[in-house]
Amino acid sequence: MPSGRVHNLINLAAYAALAAGALAASRHDLIGVTPAQALTFTLGFMAGTFLLSPDLDLSEGRVDSKRRWGVLGFVWVPYGRLFSHRGLSHTWLLGPLTRLAYVAALLGLVAGLVRAAFPAWPWPALPEPVGLKFAAPLLLGYYLSQWLHLIADGVHPDHGVRHSLRKLRRR
Ligand SMILES: [Zn+2]
């Protein structure tokens, strides 16, 4: 199984190839990518590569993507306990979602605590839900970074299905 550093190199090489391809294709008017779309795609891809790697399921120990969170690395320890290595965390559709949901739950928890601690503060209303134009390239970049990790790990797209079937059969 590749190490964190090898995963990062694979992802960066794939990103470079993709960027070169997209640039060439848009020069020939084959595709139209706005700078904003390219930026949000890059944001999602890099966050998925460096901060939200599937190997966070190992973060009860030492793992590259946990180290990149710096002093905040400890927030991933419960995630590491919750998810067995290369289990649900390494599935193609649900796996990446578990990490997004985990971050959302953490942010919600922090926001709730801060609001409870300073109730008199004039908090601004919750931000508007982000538009699809922003979310689509962001999610695409994120998911692509995750899938590259899974391909490098040798995990097949039906991993989740087979995993749960095996569990069912064992019952
Ligand atoms: Zn992995």
XYZ file of C-alpha atoms and ligand atoms in Angstrom:
172
model
C 0.000 0.000 0.000
C 1.503 3.399 -0.928
C 2.610 5.704 1.865
C 1.095 9.152 2.385
C 3.949 10.787 0.531
C 3.580 8.478 -2.478
C -0.185 9.137 -2.552
C 0.522 12.884 -2.567
C 2.998 12.523 -5.445
C 0.565 10.408 -7.488
C -2.205 12.940 -6.943
C 0.000 15.915 -7.820
C 1.242 14.206 -10.990
C -2.343 13.419 -12.005
C -3.343 17.015 -11.267
C -0.506 18.365 -13.435
C -1.472 16.064 -16.312
C -5.138 17.027 -15.961
C -4.358 20.746 -15.826
C -2.173 20.501 -18.938
C -4.912 18.543 -20.724
C -7.636 20.982 -19.694
C -5.517 23.942 -20.782
C -4.834 22.399 -24.188
C -8.496 21.441 -24.629
C -9.752 24.913 -23.741
C -7.209 26.478 -26.142
C -8.873 24.473 -28.903
C -12.313 25.445 -27.580
C -13.101 21.813 -26.769
C -14.100 22.691 -23.211
C -14.856 25.939 -21.446
C -13.449 26.255 -17.926
C -13.723 29.591 -16.144
C -10.879 30.663 -13.824
C -13.310 30.449 -10.868
C -14.221 26.859 -11.752
C -10.543 25.932 -12.116
C -9.806 27.504 -8.728
C -12.616 25.757 -6.839
C -11.751 22.444 -8.505
C -8.122 22.914 -7.385
C -9.273 23.809 -3.875
C -11.329 20.617 -3.587
C -8.585 18.498 -5.099
C -5.836 19.814 -2.810
C -8.021 19.640 0.302
C -8.887 16.041 -0.587
C -5.256 15.160 -1.230
C -3.595 16.784 1.766
C -6.252 17.313 4.438
C -9.026 14.760 3.876
C -7.209 11.636 2.707
C -8.951 8.259 3.183
C -6.008 7.233 5.386
C -7.372 9.467 8.160
C -8.967 6.172 9.234
C -5.501 5.511 10.722
C -5.359 8.744 12.679
C -5.455 7.156 16.096
C -1.777 6.780 15.146
C 0.522 8.876 12.970
C -0.534 9.546 9.433
C 0.520 12.163 6.896
C -2.850 13.864 6.422
C -3.382 14.150 10.181
C 0.052 15.770 10.535
C -1.007 18.406 7.994
C -3.744 19.575 10.347
C -0.973 20.712 12.711
C -2.166 21.353 16.258
C -5.693 20.453 15.116
C -4.614 16.927 14.135
C -6.141 15.490 17.302
C -9.678 16.165 16.000
C -9.193 13.178 13.655
C -8.441 10.684 16.413
C -12.143 9.805 16.947
C -12.534 9.353 13.184
C -9.618 6.902 13.243
C -11.258 4.985 16.078
C -14.653 5.029 14.375
C -13.547 3.719 10.981
C -11.500 0.580 10.468
C -8.606 0.958 8.053
C -9.703 0.467 4.439
C -13.278 -0.225 5.478
C -16.124 2.208 4.787
C -13.608 5.073 4.694
C -12.095 3.540 1.556
C -15.316 3.142 -0.439
C -15.826 5.210 -3.591
C -19.050 7.095 -2.820
C -19.731 6.929 0.914
C -16.104 7.028 2.044
C -15.381 10.601 0.909
C -18.809 11.635 2.270
C -17.948 10.341 5.767
C -15.044 12.785 5.967
C -17.139 15.726 4.700
C -19.858 14.877 7.225
C -17.246 14.576 9.969
C -15.858 18.048 9.209
C -19.401 19.480 9.020
C -20.271 17.901 12.384
C -17.108 19.313 13.972
C -17.796 22.796 12.594
C -21.400 22.589 13.794
C -20.230 21.526 17.242
C -17.733 24.399 17.493
C -20.305 26.919 16.233
C -22.846 25.615 18.755
C -20.385 25.845 21.637
C -19.283 29.367 20.698
C -22.895 30.516 20.384
C -23.755 28.963 23.743
C -20.763 30.673 25.356
C -21.565 34.115 23.902
C -25.358 34.207 23.484
C -25.558 38.008 23.633
C -23.215 38.456 20.693
C -25.023 39.623 17.538
C -24.211 36.560 15.415
C -24.780 36.918 11.703
C -27.366 34.625 10.191
C -26.173 31.283 8.840
C -24.486 31.653 5.462
C -26.587 31.052 2.393
C -26.215 27.546 0.959
C -23.440 27.659 -1.612
C -24.552 27.627 -5.212
C -24.174 24.588 -7.436
C -21.751 26.562 -9.616
C -19.345 26.668 -6.685
C -20.112 23.271 -5.182
C -19.912 21.192 -8.382
C -16.239 21.837 -9.298
C -15.290 21.712 -5.606
C -16.881 18.279 -5.150
C -15.502 17.057 -8.467
C -11.964 17.988 -7.410
C -12.459 16.449 -3.988
C -13.880 13.168 -5.264
C -11.243 12.856 -7.971
C -8.466 13.217 -5.376
C -10.119 10.494 -3.293
C -10.567 8.137 -6.228
C -6.909 8.509 -7.225
C -6.012 7.443 -3.686
C -8.329 4.425 -3.899
C -6.979 3.412 -7.324
C -3.415 3.608 -5.959
C -4.548 1.478 -3.006
C -5.989 -1.075 -5.435
C -9.510 -0.584 -4.072
C -12.263 -1.408 -6.598
C -15.364 0.776 -7.013
C -17.555 -2.061 -5.677
C -15.439 -2.314 -2.508
C -18.257 -1.029 -0.286
C -20.774 -3.445 -1.747
C -18.493 -6.448 -1.426
C -17.465 -5.347 2.061
C -21.051 -5.262 3.332
C -22.014 -8.451 1.465
C -19.188 -10.254 3.189
C -20.414 -8.926 6.521
C -23.970 -10.074 5.770
C -22.804 -13.533 4.738
C -20.842 -13.903 7.957
C -24.034 -13.441 9.987
Zn -5.475 4.319 1.742
